[in-house]
CSV table of C-alpha atoms and ligand atoms in Angstrom, one decimal:
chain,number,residue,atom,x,y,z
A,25,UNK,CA,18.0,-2.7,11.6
A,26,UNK,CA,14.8,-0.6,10.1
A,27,UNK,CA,12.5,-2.6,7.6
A,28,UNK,CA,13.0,-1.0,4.3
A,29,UNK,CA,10.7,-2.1,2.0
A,30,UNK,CA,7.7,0.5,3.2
A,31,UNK,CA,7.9,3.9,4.7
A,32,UNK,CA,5.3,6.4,5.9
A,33,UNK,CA,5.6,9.8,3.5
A,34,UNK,CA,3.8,12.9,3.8
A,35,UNK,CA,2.2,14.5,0.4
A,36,UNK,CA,2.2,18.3,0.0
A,37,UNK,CA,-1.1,19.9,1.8
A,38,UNK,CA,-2.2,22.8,-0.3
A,39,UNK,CA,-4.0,25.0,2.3
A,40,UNK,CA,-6.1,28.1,2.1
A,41,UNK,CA,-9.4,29.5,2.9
A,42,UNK,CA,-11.4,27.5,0.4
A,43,UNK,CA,-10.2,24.0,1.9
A,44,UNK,CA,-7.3,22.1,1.3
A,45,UNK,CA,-6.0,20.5,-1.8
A,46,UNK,CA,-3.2,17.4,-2.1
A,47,UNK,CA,-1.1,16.3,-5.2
A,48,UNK,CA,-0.2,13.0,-6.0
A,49,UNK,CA,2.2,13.4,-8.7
A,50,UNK,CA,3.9,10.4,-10.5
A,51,UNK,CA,8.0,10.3,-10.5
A,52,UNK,CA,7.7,13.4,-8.1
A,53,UNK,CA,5.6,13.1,-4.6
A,54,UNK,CA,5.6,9.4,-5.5
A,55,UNK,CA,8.6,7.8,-6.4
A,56,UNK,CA,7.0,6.0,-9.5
A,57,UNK,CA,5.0,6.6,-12.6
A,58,UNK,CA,1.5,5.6,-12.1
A,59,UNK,CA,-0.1,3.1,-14.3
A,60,UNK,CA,-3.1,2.7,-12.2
A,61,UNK,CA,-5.3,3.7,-9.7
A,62,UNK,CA,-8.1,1.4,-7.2
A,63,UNK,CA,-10.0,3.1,-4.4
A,64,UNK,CA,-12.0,0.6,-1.9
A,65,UNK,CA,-15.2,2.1,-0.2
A,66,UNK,CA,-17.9,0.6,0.9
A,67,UNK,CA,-16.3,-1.7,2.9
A,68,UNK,CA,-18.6,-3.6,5.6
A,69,UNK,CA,-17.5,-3.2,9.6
A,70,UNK,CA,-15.0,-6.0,10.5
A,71,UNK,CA,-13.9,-6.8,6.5
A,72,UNK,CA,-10.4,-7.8,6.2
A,73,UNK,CA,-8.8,-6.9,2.7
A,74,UNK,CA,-5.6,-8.2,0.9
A,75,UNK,CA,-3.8,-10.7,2.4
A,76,UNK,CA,-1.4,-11.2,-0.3
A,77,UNK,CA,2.1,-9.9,-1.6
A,78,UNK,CA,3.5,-9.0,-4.7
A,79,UNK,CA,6.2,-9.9,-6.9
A,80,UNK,CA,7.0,-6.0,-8.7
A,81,UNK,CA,4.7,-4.1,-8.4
A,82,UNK,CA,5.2,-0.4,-6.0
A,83,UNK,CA,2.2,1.0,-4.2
A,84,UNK,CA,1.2,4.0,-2.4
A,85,UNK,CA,-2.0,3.4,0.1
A,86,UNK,CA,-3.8,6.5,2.0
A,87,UNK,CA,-7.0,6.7,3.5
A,88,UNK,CA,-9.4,9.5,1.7
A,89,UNK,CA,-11.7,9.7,4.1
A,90,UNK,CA,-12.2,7.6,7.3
A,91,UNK,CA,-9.0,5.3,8.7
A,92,UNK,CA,-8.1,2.1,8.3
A,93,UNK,CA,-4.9,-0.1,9.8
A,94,UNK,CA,-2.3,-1.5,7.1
A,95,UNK,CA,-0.2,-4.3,8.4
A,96,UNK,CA,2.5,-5.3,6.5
A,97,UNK,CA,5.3,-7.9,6.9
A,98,UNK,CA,8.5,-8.6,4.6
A,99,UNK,CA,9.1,-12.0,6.0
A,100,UNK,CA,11.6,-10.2,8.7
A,101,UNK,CA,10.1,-7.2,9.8
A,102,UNK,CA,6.0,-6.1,10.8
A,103,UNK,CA,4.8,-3.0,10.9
A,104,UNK,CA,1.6,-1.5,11.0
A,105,UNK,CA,0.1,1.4,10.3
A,106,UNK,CA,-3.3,3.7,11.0
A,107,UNK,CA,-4.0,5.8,8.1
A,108,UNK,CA,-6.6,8.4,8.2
A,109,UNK,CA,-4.7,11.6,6.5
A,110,UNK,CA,-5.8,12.2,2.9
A,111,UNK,CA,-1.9,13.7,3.1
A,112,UNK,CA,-0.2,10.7,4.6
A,113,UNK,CA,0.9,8.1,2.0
A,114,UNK,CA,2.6,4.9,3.1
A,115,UNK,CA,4.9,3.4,0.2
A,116,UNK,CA,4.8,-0.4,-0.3
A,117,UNK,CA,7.7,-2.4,-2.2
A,118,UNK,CA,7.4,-5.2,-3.5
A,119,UNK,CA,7.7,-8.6,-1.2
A,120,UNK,CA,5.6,-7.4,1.3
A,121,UNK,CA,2.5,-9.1,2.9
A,122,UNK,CA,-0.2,-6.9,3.5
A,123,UNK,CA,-3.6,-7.5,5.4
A,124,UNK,CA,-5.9,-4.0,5.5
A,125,UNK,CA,-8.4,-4.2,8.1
A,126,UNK,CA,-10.1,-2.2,10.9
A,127,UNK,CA,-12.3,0.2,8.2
A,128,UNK,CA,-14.0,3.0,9.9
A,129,UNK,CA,-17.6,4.0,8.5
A,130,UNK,CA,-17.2,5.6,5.4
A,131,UNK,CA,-13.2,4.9,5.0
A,132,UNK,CA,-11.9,5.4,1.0
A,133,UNK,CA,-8.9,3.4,1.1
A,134,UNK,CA,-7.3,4.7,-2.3
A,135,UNK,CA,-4.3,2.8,-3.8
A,136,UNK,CA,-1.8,3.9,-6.5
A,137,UNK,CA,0.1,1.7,-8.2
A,138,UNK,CA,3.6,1.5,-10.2
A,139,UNK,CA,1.8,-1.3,-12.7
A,140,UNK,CA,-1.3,-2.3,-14.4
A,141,UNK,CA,-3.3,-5.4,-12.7
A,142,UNK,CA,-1.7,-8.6,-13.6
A,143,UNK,CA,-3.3,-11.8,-11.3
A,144,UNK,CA,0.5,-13.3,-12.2
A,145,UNK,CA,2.2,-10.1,-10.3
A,146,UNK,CA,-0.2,-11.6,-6.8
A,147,UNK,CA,1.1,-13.9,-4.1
A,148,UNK,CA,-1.8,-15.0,-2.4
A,149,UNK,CA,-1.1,-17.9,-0.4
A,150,UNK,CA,1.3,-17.4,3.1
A,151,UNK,CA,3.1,-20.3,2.8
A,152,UNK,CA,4.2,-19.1,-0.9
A,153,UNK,CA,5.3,-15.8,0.7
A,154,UNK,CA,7.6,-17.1,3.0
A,155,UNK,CA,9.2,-19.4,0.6
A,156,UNK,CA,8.9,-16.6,-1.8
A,157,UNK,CA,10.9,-13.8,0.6
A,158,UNK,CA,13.1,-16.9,1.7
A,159,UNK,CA,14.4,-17.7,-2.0
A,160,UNK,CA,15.2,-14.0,-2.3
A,161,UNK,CA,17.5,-14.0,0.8
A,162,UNK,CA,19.0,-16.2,-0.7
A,163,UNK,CA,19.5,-15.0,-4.2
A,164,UNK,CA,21.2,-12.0,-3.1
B,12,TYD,P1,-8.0,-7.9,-4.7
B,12,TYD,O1,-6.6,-7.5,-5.1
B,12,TYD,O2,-8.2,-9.3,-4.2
B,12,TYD,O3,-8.6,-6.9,-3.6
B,12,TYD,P2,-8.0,-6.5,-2.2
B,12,TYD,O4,-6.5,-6.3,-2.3
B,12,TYD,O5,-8.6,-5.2,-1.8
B,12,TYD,O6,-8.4,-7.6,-1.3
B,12,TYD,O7,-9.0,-7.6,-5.9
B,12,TYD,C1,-10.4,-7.9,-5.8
B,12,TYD,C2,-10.9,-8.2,-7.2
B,12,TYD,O8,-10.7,-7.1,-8.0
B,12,TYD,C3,-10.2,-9.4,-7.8
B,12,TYD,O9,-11.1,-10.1,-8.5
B,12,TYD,C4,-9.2,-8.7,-8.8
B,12,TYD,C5,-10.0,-7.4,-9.2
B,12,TYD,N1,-9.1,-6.3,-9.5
B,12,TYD,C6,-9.0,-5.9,-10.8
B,12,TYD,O10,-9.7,-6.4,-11.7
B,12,TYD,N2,-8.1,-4.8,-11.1
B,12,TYD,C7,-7.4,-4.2,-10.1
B,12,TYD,O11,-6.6,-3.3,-10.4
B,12,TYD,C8,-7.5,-4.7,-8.8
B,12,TYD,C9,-6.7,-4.1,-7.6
B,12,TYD,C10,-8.3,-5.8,-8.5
């Protein structure tokens, strides 16, 4: 059985002479409206970002510029991923644990999301994942 709460997604590459050109369009190359949009940069060599989950929200990571690693983890399954394609988006549902590490020099790590920020929407301690993820199981 395949984890199904992420999967790698290629965007549409616009190509010509004058460079290339990619679309992230809400409802159609992404399967939510957007609400919001982050883009981490910056980032000092051996940083470790996230390490959380969340409870509803839908996000799309790709790397801009530079590579990073994505790890992600639904309390069953582990994946990870290296992105470094401005046109390879991975898709994140919610109930995941992520952890984003391994930044190159001058890595954009750009997020889109299906929600505005709300702290509530965050799981940010393990423990409360896997209890979290557990309780779920069980719900369904
Ligand atoms: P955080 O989600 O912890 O960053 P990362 O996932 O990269 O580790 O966010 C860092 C800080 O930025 C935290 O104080 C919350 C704030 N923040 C906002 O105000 N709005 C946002 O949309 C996001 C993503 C973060």
């Amino acid at each position: 059985m395949k984890a199904a709460r992420w999967k790698r997604f290629e965007l549409p590459k616009i190509t010509d002479v004058r460079g290339n050109m990619t679309v992230v369009e809400g409802g159609e190359y992404v399967p939510f409206e957007i609400a919001r949009a982050y883009y981490i940069y910056d980032v000092p060599s051996g940083s470790v970002r996230a390490g959380h989950a969340h409870k509803q929200l839908r996000q799309v990571f790709l790397a801009l510029s530079g590579s990073f690693s994505l790890h992600l983890e639904d309390g069953r399954f582990s994946e990870h991923f290296t992105l470094n394609r401005p046109h390879t988006g991975v898709l994140v549902e919610p109930g995941v644990w992520r952890v984003i590490d391994n930044f190159s020099g001058g890595a954009v790590c750009m997020v889109f999301a299906s929600l505005r920020y709300d702290a509530s929407d965050y799981i940010r301690s393990y423990d409360e994942f896997l209890a979290y993820v557990a309780s779920q199981h069980e719900a369904k």
